[in-house]
mmCIF file of C-alpha atoms and ligand atoms in Angstrom:
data_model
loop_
_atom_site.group_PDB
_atom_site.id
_atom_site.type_symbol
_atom_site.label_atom_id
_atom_site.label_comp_id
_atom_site.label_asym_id
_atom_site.label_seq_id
_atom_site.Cartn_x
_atom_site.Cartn_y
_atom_site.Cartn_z
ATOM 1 C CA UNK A 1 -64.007 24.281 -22.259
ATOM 2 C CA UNK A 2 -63.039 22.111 -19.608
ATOM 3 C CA UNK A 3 -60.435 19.456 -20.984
ATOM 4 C CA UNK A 4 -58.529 18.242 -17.508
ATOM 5 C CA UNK A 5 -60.748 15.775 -15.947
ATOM 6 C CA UNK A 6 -59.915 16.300 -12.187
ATOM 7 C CA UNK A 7 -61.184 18.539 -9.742
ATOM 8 C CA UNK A 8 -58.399 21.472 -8.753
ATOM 9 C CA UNK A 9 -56.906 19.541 -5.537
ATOM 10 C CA UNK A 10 -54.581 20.708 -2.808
ATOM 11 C CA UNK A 11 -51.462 19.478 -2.502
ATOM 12 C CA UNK A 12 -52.265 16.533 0.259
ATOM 13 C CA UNK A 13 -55.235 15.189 -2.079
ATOM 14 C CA UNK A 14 -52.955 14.532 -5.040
ATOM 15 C CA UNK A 15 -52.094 10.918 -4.960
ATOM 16 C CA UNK A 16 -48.222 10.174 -4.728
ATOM 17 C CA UNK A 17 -47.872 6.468 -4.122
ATOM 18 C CA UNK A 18 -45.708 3.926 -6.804
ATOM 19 C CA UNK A 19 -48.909 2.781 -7.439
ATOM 20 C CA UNK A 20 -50.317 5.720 -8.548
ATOM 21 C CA UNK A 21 -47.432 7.971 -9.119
ATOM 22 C CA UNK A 22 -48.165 12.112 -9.653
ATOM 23 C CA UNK A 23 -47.062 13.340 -13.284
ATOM 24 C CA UNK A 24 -46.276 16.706 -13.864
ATOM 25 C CA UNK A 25 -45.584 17.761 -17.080
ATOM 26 C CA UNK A 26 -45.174 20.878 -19.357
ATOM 27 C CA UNK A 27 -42.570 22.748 -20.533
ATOM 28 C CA UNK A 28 -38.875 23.900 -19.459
ATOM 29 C CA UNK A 29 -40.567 27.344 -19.791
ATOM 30 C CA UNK A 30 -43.512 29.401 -21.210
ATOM 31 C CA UNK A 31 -42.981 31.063 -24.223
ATOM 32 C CA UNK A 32 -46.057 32.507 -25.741
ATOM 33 C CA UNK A 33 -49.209 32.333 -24.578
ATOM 34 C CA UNK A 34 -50.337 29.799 -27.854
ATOM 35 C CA UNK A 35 -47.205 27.549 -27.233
ATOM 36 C CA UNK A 36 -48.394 27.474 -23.219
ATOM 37 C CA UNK A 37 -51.920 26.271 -24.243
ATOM 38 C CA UNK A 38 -51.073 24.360 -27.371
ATOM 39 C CA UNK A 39 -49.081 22.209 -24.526
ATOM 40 C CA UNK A 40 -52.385 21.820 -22.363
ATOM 41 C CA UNK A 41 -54.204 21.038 -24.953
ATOM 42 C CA UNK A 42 -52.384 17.679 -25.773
ATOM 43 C CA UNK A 43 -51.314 16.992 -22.223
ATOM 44 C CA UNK A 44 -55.370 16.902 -21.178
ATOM 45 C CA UNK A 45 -56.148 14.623 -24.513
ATOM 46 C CA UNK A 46 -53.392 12.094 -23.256
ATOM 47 C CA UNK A 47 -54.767 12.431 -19.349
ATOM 48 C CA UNK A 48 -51.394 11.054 -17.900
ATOM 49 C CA UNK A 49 -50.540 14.676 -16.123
ATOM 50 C CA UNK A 50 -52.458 15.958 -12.956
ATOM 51 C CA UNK A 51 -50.198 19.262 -12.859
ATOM 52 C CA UNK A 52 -48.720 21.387 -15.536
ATOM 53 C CA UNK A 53 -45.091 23.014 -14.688
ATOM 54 C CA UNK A 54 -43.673 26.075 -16.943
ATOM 55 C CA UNK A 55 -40.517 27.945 -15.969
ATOM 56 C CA UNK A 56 -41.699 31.836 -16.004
ATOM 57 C CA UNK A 57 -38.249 32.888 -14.670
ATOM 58 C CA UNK A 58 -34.953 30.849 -15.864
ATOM 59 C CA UNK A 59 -31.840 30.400 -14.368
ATOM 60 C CA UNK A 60 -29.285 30.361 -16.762
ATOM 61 C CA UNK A 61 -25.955 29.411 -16.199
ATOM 62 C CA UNK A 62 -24.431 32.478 -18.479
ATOM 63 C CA UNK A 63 -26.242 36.095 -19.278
ATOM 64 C CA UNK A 64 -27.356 36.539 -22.600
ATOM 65 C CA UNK A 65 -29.889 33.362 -22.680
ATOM 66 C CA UNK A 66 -33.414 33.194 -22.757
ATOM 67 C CA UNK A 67 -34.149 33.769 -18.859
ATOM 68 C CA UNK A 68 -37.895 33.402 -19.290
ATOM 69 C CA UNK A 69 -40.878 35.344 -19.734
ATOM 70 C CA UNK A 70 -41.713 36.841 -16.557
ATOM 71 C CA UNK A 71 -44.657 37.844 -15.089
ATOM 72 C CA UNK A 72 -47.101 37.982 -18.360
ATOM 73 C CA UNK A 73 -46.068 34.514 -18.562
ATOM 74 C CA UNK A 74 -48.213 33.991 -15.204
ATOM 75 C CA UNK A 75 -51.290 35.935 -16.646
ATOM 76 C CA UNK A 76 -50.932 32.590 -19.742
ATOM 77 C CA UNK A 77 -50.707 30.332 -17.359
ATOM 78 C CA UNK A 78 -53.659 31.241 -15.565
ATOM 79 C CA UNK A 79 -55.737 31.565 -18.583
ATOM 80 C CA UNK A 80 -54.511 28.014 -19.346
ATOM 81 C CA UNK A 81 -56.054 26.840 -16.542
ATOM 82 C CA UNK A 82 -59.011 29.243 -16.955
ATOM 83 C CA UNK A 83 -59.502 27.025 -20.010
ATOM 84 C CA UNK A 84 -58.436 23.229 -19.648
ATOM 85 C CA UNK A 85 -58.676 23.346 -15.749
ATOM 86 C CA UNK A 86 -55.360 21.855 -15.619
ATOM 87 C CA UNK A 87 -53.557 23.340 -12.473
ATOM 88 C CA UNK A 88 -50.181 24.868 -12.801
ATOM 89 C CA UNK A 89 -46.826 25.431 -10.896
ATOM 90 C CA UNK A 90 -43.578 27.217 -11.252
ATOM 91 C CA UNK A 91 -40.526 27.999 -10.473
ATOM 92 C CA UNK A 92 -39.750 30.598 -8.042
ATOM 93 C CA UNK A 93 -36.353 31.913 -6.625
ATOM 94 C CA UNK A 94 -36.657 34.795 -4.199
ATOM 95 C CA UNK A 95 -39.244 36.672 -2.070
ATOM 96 C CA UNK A 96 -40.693 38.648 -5.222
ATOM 97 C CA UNK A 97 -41.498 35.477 -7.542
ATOM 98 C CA UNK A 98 -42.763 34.038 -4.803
ATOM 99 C CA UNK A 99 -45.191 37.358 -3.970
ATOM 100 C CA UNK A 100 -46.009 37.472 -8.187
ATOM 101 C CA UNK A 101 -46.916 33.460 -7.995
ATOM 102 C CA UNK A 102 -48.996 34.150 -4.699
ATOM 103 C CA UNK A 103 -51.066 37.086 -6.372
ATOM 104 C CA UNK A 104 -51.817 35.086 -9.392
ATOM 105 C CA UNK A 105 -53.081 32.407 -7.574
ATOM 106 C CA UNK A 106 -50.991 29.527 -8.722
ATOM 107 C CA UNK A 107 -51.211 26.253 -7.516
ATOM 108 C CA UNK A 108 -48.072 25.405 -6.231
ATOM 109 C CA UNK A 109 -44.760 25.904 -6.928
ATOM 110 C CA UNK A 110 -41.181 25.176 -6.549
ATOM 111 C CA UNK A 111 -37.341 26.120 -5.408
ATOM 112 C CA UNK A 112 -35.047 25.106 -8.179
ATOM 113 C CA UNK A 113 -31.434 23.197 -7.365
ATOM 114 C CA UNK A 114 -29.589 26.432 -8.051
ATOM 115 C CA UNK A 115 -31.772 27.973 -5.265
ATOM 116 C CA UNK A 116 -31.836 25.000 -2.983
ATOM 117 C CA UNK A 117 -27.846 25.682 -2.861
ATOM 118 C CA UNK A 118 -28.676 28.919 -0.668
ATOM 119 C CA UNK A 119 -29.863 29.005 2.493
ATOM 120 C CA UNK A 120 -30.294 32.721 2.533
ATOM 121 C CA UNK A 121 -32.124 32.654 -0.391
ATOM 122 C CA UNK A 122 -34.196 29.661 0.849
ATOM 123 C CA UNK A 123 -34.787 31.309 3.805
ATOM 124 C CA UNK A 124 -36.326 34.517 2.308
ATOM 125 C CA UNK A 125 -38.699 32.770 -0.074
ATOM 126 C CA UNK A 126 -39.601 30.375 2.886
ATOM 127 C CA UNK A 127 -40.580 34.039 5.164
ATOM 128 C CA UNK A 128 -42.549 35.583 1.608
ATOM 129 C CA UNK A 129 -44.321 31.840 1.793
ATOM 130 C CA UNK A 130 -45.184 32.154 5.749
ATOM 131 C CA UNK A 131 -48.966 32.389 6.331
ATOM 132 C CA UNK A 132 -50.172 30.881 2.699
ATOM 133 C CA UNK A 133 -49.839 27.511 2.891
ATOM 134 C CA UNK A 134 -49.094 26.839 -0.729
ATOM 135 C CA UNK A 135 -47.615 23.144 -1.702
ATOM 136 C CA UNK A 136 -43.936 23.470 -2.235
ATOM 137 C CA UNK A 137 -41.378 21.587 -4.105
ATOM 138 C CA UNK A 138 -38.015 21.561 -3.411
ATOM 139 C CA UNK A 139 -35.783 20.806 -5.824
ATOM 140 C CA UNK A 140 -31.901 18.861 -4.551
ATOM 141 C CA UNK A 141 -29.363 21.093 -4.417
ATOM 142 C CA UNK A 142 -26.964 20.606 -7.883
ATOM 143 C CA UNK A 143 -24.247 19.935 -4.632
ATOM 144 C CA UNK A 144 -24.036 16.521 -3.348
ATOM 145 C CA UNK A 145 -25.620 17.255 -0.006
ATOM 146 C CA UNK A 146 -28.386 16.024 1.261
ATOM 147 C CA UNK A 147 -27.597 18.603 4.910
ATOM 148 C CA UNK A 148 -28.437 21.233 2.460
ATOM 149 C CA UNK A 149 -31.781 19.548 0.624
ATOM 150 C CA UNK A 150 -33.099 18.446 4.015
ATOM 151 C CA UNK A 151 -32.248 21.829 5.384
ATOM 152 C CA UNK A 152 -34.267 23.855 2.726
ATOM 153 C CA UNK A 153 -37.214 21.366 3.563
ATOM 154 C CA UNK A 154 -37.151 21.955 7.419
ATOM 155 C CA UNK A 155 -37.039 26.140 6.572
ATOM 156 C CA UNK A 156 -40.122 25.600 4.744
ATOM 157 C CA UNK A 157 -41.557 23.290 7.880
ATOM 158 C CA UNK A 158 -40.676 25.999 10.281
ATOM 159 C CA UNK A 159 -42.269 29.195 8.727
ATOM 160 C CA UNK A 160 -45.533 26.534 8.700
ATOM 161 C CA UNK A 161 -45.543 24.722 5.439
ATOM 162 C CA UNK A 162 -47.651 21.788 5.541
ATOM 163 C CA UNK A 163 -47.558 20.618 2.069
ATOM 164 C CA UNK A 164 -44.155 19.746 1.175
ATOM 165 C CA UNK A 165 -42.467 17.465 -1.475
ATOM 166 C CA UNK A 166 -38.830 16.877 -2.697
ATOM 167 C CA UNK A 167 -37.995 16.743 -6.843
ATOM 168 C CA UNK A 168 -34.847 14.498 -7.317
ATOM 169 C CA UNK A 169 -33.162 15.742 -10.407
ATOM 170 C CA UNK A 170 -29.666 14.578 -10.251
ATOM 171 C CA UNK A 171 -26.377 16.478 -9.364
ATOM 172 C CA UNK A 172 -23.790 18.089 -10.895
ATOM 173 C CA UNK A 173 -20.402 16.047 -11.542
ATOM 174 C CA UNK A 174 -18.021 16.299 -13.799
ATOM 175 C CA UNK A 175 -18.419 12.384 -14.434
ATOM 176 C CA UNK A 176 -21.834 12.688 -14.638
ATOM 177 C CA UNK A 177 -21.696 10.915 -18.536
ATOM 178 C CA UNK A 178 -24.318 9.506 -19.915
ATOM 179 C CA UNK A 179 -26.538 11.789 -18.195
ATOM 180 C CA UNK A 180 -26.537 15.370 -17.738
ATOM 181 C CA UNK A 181 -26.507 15.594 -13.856
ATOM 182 C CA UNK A 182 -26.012 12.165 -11.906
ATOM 183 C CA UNK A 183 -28.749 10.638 -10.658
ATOM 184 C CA UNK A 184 -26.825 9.459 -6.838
ATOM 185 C CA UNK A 185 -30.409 7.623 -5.953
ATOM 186 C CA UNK A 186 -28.416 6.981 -2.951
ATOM 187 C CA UNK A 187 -28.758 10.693 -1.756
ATOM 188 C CA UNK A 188 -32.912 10.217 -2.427
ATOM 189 C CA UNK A 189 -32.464 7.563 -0.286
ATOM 190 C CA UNK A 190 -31.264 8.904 2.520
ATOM 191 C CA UNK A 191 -33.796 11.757 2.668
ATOM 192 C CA UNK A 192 -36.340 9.010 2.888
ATOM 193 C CA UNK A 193 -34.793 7.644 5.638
ATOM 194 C CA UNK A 194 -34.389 11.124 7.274
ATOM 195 C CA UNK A 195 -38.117 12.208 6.051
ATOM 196 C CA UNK A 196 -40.385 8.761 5.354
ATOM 197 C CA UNK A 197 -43.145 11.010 4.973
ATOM 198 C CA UNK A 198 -41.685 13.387 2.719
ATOM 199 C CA UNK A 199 -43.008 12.515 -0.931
ATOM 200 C CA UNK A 200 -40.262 12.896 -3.615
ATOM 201 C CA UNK A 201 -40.919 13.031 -7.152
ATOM 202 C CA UNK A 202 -37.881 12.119 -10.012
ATOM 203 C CA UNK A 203 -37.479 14.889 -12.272
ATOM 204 C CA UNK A 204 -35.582 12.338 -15.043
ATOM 205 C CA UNK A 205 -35.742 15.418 -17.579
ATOM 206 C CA UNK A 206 -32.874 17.622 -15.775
ATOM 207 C CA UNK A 207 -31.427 13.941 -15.064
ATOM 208 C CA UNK A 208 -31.291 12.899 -18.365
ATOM 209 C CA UNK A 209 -30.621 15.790 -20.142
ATOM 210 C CA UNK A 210 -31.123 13.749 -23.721
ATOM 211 C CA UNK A 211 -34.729 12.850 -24.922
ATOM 212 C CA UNK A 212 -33.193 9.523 -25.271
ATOM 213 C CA UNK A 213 -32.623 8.786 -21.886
ATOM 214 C CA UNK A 214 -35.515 10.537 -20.312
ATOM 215 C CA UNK A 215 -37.710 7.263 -20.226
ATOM 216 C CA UNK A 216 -34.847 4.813 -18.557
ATOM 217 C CA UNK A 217 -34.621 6.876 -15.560
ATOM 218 C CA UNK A 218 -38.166 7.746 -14.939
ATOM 219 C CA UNK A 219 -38.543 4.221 -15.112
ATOM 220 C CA UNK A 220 -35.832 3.678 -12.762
ATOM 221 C CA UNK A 221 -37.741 6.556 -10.628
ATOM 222 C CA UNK A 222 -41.109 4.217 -10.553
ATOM 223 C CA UNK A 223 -38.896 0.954 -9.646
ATOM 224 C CA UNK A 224 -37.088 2.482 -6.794
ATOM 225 C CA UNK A 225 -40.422 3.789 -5.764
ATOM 226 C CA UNK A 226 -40.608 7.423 -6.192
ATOM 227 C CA UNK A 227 -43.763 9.092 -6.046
ATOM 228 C CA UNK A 228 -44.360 10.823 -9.249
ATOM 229 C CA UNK A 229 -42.542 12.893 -11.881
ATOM 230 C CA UNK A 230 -41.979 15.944 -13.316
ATOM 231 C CA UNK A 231 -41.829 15.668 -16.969
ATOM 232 C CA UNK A 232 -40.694 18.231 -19.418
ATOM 233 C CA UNK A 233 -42.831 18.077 -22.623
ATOM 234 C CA UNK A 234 -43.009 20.028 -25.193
ATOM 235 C CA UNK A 235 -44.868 20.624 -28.469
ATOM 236 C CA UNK A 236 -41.601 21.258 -30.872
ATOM 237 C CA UNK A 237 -38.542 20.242 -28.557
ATOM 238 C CA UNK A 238 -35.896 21.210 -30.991
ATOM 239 C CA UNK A 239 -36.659 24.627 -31.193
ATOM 240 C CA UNK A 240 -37.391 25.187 -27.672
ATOM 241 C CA UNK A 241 -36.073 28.599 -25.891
ATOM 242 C CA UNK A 242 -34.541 26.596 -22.978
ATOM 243 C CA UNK A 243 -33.419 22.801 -22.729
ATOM 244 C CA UNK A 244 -34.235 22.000 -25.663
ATOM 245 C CA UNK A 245 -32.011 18.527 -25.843
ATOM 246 C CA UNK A 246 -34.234 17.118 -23.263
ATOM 247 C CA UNK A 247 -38.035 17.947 -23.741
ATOM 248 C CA UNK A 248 -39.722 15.078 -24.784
ATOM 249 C CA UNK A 249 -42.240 15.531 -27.639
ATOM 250 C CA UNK A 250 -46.103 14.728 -26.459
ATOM 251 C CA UNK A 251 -46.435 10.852 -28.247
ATOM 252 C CA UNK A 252 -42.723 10.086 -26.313
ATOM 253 C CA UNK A 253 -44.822 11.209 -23.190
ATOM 254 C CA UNK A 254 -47.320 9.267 -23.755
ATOM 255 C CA UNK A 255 -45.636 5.960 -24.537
ATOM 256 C CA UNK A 256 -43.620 6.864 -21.966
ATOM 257 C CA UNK A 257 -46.417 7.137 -19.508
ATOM 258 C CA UNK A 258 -47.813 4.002 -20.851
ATOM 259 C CA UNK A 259 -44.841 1.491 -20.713
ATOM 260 C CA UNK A 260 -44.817 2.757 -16.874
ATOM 261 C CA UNK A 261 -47.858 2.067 -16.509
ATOM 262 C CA UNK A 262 -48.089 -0.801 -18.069
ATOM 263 C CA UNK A 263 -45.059 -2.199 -16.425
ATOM 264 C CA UNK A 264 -46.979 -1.285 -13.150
ATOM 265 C CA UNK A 265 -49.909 -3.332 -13.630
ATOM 266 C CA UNK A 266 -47.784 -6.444 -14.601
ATOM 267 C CA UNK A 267 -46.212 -6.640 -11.554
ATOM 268 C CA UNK A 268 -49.698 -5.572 -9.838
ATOM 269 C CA UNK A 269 -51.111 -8.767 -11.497
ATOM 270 C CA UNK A 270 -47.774 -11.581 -11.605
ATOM 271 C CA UNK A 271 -45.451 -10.677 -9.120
ATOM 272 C CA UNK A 272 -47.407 -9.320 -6.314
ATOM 273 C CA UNK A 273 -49.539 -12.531 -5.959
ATOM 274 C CA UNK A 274 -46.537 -14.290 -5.815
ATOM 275 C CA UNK A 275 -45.394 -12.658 -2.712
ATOM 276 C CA UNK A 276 -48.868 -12.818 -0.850
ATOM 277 C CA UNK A 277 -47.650 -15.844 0.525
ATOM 278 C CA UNK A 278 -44.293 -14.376 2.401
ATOM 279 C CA UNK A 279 -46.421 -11.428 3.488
ATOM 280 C CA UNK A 280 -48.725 -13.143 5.113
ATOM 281 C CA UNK A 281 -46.399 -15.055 7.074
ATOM 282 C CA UNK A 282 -44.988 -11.649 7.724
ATOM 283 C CA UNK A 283 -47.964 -10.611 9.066
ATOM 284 C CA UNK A 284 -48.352 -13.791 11.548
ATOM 285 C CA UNK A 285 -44.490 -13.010 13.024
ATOM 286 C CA UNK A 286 -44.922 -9.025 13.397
ATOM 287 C CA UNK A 287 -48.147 -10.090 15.455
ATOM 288 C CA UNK A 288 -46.415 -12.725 17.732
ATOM 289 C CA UNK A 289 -43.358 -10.047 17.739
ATOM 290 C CA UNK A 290 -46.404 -7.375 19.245
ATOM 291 C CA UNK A 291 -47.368 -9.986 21.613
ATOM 292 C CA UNK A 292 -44.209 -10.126 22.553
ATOM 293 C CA UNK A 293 -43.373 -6.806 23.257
ATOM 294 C CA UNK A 294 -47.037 -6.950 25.683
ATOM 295 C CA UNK A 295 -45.540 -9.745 27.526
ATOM 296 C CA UNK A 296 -42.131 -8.197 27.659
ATOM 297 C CA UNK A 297 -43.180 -4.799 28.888
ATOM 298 C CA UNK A 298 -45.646 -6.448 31.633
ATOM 299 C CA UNK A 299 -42.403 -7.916 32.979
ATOM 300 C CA UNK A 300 -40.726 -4.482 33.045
ATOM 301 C CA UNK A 301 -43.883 -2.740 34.805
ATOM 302 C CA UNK A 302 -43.429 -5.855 37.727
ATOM 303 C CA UNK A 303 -39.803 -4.912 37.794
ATOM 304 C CA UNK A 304 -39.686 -1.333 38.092
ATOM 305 C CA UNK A 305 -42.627 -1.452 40.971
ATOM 306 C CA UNK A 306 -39.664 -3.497 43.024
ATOM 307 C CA UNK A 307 -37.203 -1.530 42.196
ATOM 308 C CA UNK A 308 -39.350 1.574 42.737
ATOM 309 C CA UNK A 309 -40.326 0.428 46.224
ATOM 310 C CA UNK A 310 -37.202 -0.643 46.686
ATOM 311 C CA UNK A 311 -34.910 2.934 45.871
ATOM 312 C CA UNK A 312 -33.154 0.845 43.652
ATOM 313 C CA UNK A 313 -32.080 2.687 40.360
ATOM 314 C CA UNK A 314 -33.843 2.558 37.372
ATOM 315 C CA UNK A 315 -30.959 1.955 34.869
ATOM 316 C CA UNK A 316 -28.214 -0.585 35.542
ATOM 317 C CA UNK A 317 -25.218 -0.603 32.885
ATOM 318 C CA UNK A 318 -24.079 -3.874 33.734
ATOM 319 C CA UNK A 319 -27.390 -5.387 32.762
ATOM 320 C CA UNK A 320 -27.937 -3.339 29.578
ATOM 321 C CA UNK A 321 -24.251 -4.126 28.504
ATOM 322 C CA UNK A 322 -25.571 -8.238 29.189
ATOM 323 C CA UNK A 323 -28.416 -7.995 27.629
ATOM 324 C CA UNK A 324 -26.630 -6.238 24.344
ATOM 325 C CA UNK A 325 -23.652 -8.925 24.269
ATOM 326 C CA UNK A 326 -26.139 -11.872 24.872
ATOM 327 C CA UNK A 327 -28.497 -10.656 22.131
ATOM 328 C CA UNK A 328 -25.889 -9.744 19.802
ATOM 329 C CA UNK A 329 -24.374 -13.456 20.248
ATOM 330 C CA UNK A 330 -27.308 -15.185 19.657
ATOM 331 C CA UNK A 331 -27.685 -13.165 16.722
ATOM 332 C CA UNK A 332 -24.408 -14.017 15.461
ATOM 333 C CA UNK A 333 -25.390 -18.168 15.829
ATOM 334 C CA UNK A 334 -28.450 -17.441 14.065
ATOM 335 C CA UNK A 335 -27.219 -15.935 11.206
ATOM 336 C CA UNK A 336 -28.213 -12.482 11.625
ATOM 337 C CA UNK A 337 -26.299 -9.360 11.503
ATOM 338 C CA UNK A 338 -25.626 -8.252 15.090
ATOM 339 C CA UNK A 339 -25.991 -4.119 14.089
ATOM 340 C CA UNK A 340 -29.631 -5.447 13.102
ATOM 341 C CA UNK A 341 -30.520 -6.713 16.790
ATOM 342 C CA UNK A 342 -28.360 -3.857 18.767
ATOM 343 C CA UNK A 343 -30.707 -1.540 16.895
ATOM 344 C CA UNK A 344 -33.722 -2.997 18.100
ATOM 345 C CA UNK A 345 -32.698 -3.793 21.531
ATOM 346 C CA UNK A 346 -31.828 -0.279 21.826
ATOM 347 C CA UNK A 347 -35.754 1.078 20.725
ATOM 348 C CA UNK A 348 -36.736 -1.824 23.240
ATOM 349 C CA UNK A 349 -34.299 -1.120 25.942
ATOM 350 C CA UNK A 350 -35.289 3.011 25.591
ATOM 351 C CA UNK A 351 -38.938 2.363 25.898
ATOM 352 C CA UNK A 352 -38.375 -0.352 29.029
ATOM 353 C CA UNK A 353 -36.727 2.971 30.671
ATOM 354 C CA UNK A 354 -39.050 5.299 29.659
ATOM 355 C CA UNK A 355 -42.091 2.936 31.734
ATOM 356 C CA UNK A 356 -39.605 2.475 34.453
ATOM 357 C CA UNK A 357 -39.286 6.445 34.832
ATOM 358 C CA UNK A 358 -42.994 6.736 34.357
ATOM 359 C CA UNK A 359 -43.788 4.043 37.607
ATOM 360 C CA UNK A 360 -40.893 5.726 39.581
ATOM 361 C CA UNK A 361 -42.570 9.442 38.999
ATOM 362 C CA UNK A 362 -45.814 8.571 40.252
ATOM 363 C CA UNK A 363 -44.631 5.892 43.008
ATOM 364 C CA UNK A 364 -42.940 9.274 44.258
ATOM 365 C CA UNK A 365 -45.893 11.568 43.958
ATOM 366 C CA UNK A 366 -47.993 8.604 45.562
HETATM 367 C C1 LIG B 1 -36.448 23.400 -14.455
HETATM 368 O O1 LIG B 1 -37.186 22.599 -13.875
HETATM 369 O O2 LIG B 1 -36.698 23.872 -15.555
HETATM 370 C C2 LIG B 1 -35.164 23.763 -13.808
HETATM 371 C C3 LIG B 1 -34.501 24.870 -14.089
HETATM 372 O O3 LIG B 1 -34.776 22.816 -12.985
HETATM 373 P P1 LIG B 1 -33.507 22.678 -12.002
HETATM 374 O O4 LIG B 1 -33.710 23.686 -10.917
HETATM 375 O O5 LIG B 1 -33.674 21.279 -11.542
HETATM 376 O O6 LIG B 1 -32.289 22.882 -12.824
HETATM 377 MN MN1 LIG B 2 -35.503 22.873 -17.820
#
């Protein structure tokens, strides 16, 4: 039996993109071994997930709750994908999960917010990690911060992890009403803009927190163009061992899935062709903007062979404050915002230095 229709994949291969996002689904944690496949099953007849997740070790916020199954939970998983061929992941939270995940050959796995907090215990699962180059997923920290997300990332990037993603599931705050942790998209934002090539994923379950609300924010996810989500789904929500408030039952998954999809195509098919127009006029102004650039650094080679021949200095404050202040005023009568054109004067004016250095080094080694 072979239900899950795609090949096993590495991490890299899966496709992230908002227009075709990666869904990971399963439950908030294995159970038994028939509730772990009974999931599968129905996850691989609706085809919408590419990666099952299961919690085999729980954080719980008190003692005395279910904290998960543990390791015979792994030996399930691994004869649910022995079966369906659907890969798997997990949570891990220290050096020994990460050594029990490793040895049963999961697929990938991930740091959870309360472990994302710590960077000593971020660091120690990064060194058990070091030398198998397993996708990752790291979780935001429940704080605020994105210092401390980023931070877990860049352990993982310096122990060699290649295949990295981030899972945005909201942070705690006490005025975090409707949802159960607040989504602050902002904070996702700025980690793109500190990592553009970091793929993050919504996780609109630990968001949410209410079955109710689980579909709103995945949708917001898609529309502020995350790159997949991890979904928790399971069979019989209400009587789950662990969050069971928020599970979503498999035909809410699937129209779920669906309406995103759905809403995907329709602006695929009405609103992107009316926007070809702009873009290609886009297109026509980047290119003159290249040629530009050409002409303008041709001028800056000429220059710096006079002032290389010359002894005269390669950077002149006067000019650069000139060139800023006329730039910037220009900007201003144009109707631009003048922080807009001081940041691109400044990549212009560093590069026009950089040559300049470049024709002085080798006039002197000439
Ligand atoms: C989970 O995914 O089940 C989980 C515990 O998530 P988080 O670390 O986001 O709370
Ligand atoms: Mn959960």
């Amino acid at each position: 039996m072979n239900l899950h229709s795609q090949q096993q994949k590495t991490w890299a291969e899966w496709t992230m993109t908002p227009e075709q996002p990666l869904i990971i689904a399963g439950p908030c944690s294995a159970e038994s071994e028939d509730q772990v496949m009974a999931i599968a099953i129905d996850l691989c007849k609706s085809g919408h997930a590419s990666i099952y997740r299961a919690g085999v070790w729980k954080p719980r916020t008190r003692p005395g709750g279910f904290d998960g199954m543990g390791k015979i939970a792994l030996e399930w998983l691994v004869n649910m994908r022995e079966a369906t061929g659907m890969p798997f992941m997990i949570e891990v939270a220290s050096k020994e999960h990460v050594e029990a995940a490793i040895n049963a050959g999961v697929d990938a796995i991930w740091i959870g917010a309360r472990t994302t907090v710590n960077p000593f215990y971020v660091q120690d699962i990064a060194q058990a990690i070091q030398g198998h180059d397993i996708p990752v997923m790291v979780k935001n920290p429940i704080h605020a911060d994105v210092g401390l997300w980023l931070g877990a990332i860049e352990r993982l990037e310096k122990v060699g992890c290649t295949q990295i993603a981030a899972v945005h599931r909201g942070f705690f705050d006490s005025h975090s009403a409707p949802y159960r942790n607040d989504p602050k998209w902002e904070i996702s934002f700025e980690l793109r803009r500190l990592a553009p090539d970091l793929p993050i994923i919504c996780d609109p379950s630990h968001i949410a927190g209410k079955r109710s609300l689980v579909s709103q924010v995945a949708q917001t996810a898609m529309d502020v163009g995350m790159d997949g989500l991890m979904v928790e789904v399971h069979s019989d929500p209400d009587h789950a061992l662990s969050d069971a408030a928020q599970q979503l039952t498999h035909s809410t998954f699937h129209h779920m899935i669906q309406s995103i999809t759905d809403e995907r195509h329709r602006i695929q098919r009405d609103v992107e062709p009316m926007i070809g127009d702009q873009r290609k006029a886009l297109d026509k102004v980047d290119e003159a903007m290249v040629k530009l650039m050409r002409e303008r650094m041709a001028i800056v080679d000429e220059l710096s062979q006079i002032k290389a021949e010359h002894g005269a200095g390669i950077f002149q404050m006067d000019r650069w404050f000139d060139i800023l202040a006329k730039r910037g005023d220009q900007a201003v009568q144009l109707g631009l915002d003048k922080a807009y054109i001081k940041a691109l004067f400044q990549t212009v004016h560093k590069y026009s230095v950089e040559h300049q250095t470049k024709v002085y080094q080798s006039k002197r080694k000439g």
